Short mmCIF file of C-alpha atoms in Angstrom, two decimals:
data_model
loop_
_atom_site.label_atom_id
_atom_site.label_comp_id
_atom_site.label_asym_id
_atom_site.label_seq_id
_atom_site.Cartn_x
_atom_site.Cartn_y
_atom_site.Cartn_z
CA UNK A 202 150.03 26.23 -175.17
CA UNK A 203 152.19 28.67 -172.97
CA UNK A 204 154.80 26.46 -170.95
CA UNK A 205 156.99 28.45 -168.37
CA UNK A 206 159.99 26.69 -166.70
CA UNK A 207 162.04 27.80 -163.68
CA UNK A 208 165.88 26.52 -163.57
CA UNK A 209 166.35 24.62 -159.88
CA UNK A 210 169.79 25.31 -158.22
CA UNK A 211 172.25 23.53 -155.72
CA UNK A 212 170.43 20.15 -157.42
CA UNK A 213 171.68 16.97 -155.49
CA UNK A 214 174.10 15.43 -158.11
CA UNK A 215 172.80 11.40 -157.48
CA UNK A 216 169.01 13.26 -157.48
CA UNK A 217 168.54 13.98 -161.27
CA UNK A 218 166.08 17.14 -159.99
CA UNK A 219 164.31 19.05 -163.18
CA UNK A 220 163.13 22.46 -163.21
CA UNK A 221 159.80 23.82 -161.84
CA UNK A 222 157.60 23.99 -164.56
CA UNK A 223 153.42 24.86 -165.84
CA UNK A 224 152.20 24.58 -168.90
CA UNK A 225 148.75 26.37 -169.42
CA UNK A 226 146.64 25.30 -172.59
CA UNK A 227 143.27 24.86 -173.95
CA UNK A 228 142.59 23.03 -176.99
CA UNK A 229 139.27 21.19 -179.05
CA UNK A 230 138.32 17.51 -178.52
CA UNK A 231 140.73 15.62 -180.76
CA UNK A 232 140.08 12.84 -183.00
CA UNK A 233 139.40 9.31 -181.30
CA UNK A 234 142.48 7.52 -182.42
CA UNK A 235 144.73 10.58 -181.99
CA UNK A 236 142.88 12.64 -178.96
CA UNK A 237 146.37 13.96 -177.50
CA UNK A 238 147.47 17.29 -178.55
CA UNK A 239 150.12 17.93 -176.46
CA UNK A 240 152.22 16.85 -173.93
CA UNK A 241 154.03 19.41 -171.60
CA UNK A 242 156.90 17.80 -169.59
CA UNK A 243 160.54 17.22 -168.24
CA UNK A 244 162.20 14.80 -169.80
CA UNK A 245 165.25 12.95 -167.67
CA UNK A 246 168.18 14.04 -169.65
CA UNK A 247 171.20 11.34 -168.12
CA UNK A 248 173.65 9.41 -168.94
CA UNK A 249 172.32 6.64 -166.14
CA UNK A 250 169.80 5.48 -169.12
CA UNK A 251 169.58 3.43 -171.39
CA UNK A 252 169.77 0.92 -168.78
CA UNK A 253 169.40 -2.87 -168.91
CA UNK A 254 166.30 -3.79 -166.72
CA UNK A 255 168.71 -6.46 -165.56
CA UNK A 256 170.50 -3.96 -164.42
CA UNK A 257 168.50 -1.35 -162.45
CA UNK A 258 167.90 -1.68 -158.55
CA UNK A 259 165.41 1.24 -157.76
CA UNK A 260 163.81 3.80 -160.09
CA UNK A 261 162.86 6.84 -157.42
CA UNK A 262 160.09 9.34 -157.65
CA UNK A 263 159.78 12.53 -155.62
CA UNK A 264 156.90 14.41 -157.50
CA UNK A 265 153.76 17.21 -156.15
CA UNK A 266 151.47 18.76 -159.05
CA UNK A 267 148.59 20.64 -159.28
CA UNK A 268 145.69 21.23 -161.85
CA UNK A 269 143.37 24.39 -161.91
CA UNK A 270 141.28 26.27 -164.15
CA UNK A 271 142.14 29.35 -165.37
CA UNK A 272 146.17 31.29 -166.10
CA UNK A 273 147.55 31.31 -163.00
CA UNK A 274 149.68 28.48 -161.43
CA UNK A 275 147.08 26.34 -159.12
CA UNK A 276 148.45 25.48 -155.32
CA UNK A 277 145.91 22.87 -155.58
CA UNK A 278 143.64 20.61 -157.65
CA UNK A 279 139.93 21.85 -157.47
CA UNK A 280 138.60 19.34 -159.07
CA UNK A 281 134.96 21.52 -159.50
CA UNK A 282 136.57 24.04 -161.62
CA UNK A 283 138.19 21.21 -164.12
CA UNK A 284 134.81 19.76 -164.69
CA UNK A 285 133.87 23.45 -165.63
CA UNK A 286 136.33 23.63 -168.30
CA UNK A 287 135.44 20.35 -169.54
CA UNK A 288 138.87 19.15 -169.34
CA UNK A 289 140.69 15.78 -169.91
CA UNK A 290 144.03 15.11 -168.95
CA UNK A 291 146.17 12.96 -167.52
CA UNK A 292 149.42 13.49 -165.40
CA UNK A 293 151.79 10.60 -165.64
CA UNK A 294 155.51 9.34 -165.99
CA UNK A 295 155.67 8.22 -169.53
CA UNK A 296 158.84 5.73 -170.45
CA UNK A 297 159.80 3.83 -173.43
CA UNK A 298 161.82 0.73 -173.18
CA UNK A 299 163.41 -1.79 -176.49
CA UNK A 300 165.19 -4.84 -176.96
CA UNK A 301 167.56 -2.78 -178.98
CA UNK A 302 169.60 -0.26 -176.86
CA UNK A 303 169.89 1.73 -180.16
CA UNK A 304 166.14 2.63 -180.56
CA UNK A 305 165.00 2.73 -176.42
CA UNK A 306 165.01 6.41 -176.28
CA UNK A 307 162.77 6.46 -179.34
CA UNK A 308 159.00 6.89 -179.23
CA UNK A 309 157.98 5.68 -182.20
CA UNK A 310 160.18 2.88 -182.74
CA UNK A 311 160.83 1.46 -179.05
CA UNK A 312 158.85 -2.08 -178.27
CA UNK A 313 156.80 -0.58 -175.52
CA UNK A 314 155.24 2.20 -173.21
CA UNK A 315 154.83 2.18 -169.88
CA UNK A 316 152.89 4.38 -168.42
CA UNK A 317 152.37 5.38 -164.54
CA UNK A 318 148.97 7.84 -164.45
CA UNK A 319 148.92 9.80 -161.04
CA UNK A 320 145.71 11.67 -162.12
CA UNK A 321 142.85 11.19 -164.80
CA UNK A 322 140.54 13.72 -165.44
CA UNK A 323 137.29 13.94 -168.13
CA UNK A 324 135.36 10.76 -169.53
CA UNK A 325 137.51 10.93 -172.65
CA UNK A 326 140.77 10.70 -170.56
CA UNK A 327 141.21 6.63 -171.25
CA UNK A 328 144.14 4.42 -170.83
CA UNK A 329 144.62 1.97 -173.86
CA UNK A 330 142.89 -0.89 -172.99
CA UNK A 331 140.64 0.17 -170.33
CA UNK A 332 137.26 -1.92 -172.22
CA UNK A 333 139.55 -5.03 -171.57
CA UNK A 334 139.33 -3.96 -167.80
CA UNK A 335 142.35 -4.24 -165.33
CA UNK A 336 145.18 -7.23 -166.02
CA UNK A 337 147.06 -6.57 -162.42
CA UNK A 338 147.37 -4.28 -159.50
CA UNK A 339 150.13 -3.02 -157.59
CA UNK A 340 150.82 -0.62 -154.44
CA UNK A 341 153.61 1.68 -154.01
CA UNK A 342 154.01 3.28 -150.70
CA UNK A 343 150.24 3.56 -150.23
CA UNK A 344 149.10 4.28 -153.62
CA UNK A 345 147.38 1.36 -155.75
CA UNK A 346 147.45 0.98 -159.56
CA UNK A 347 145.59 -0.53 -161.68
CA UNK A 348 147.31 -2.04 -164.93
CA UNK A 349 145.45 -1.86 -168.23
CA UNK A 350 147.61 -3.32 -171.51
CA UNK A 351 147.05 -2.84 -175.40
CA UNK A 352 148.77 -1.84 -178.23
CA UNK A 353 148.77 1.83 -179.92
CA UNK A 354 148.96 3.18 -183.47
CA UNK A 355 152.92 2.85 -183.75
CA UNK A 356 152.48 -0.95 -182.92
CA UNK A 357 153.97 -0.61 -179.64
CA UNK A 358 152.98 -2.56 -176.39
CA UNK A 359 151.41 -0.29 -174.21
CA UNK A 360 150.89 -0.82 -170.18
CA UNK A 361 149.31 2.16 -168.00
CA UNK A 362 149.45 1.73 -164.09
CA UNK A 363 146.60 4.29 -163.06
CA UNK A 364 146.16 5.26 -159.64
CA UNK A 365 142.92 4.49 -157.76
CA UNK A 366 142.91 8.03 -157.10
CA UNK A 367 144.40 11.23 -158.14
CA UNK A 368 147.37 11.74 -156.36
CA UNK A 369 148.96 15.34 -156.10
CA UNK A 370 152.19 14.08 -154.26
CA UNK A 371 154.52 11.01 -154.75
CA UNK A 372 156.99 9.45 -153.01
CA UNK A 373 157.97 5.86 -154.15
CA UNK A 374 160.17 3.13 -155.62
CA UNK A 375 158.21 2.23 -158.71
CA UNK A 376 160.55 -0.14 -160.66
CA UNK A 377 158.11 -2.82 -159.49
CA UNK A 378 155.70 -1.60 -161.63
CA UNK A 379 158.54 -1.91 -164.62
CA UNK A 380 159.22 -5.74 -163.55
CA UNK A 381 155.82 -7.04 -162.88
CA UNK A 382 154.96 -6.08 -166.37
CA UNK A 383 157.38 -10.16 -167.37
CA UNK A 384 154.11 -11.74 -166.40
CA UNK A 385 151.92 -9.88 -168.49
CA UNK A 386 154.06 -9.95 -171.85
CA UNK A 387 155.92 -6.81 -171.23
CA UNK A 388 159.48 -6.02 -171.25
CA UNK A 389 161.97 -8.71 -170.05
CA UNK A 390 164.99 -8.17 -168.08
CA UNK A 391 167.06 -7.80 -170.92
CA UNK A 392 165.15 -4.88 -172.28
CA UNK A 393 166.32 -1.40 -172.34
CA UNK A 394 165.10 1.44 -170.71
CA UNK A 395 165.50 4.54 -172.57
CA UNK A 396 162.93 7.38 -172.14
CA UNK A 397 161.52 8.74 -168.58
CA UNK A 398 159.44 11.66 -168.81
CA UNK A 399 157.00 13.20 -166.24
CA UNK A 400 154.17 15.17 -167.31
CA UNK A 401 150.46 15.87 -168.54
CA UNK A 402 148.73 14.24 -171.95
CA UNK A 403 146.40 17.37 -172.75
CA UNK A 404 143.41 16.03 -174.31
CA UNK A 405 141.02 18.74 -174.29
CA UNK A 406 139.41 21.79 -172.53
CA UNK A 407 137.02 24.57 -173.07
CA UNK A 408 138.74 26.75 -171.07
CA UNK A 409 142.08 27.37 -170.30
CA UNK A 410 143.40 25.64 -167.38
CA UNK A 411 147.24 25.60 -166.26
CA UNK A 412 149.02 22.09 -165.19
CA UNK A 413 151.74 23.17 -162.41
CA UNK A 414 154.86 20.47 -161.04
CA UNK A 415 156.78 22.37 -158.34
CA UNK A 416 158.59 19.14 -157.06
CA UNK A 417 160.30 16.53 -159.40
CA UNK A 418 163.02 14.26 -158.62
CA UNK A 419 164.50 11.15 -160.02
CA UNK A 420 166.82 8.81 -158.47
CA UNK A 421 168.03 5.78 -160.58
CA UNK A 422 170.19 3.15 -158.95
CA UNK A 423 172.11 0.38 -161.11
CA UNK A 424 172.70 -3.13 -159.65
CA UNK A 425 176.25 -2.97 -157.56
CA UNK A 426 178.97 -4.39 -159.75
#
């Protein structure tokens, strides 16, 4: 996998904003219980997390992507040239929360993953759960998710909002997604959120195919003291 990363200057100080970066790979089908190989991404580096869900007001997302077949970095997703490289993927926020602040940053030994899937692409590209079907739904500024729950090889609890569609650009408040997860035996408000990463779960493709982000932004606001 060849990643490239451009550095983002004059970044609002409140707006944690990453780097441009693509990431263009090709790799085998995996096994079934393993079937991610790698997972390109910007990771929120900030002292504003671990935070208490108790404790966190909004959880901001200011995001555009693109998919496309081949090297170069795609200014949109044609969706006809995936299915040509036989690729699955997925391109989602990935976050890890814990009852203990000590381990919510780590994602092997955190209590649970949350995912948020803006895009889904190849029959292999599956959220854990999905032949239990959808457990809730939720809309964020237009966009409705569907929320599948199980439990992955670590142990963890694992809940993936997907999108109804793919969705190349986001703009939304999503800690709803966080706090509806109480009523379906997800974290409670006195977990810890640790880990918030935005990125793409390469599965596999025949053919190279190069996973661009040229807007990311992440706002986290903490309950007023």
């Amino acid at each position: 996998m060849c990643m490239n990363v451009t550095s983002k200057p004059n970044a609002d100080s409140k707006s944690k904003a990453a780097a441009t970066f693509a990431a263009t790979w090709q790799y085998p089908m995996g096994p079934v219980d393993q079937p991610v190989h790698a997972f390109p991404n910007a990771k929120l580096n900030t002292t504003d997390i671990p935070i208490r869900l108790s404790n966190l007001s909004a959880l901001n997302f200011d995001v555009a992507w693109n998919y496309g077949a081949g090297n170069d970095k795609p200014t949109s997703t044609n969706t006809s040239g995936l299915v040509d490289a036989e690729m699955n993927a997925n391109v989602c926020i990935d976050m890890f929360l814990a009852a203990d602040k000590a381990v919510s940053d780590d994602t092997t030994k955190s209590d649970y993953e949350v995912m948020v899937w803006f895009g889904a692409f190849g029959a292999a590209t599956q959220p854990i759960g999905l032949p239990a079907g959808a457990v809730d739904h939720h809309t964020v500024n237009g966009t409705t998710f569907d929320l599948y729950a199980g439990a992955n090889a670590f142990g963890q609890k694992v809940f993936t909002w997907v999108a109804d569609q793919n969705t190349t650009r986001f703009v939304g408040e999503i800690s709803g997604l966080v706090n509806k997860l109480q009523a379906n035996g997800g974290p409670q408000t006195t977990a810890w959120l640790g880990y918030i990463a935005f990125g793409s779960e390469a599965y596999s493709a025949a053919k190279n195919v190069t996973f661009s982000v040229t807007e990311l932004a992440v706002d986290i606001q903490a309950v007023s003291a």
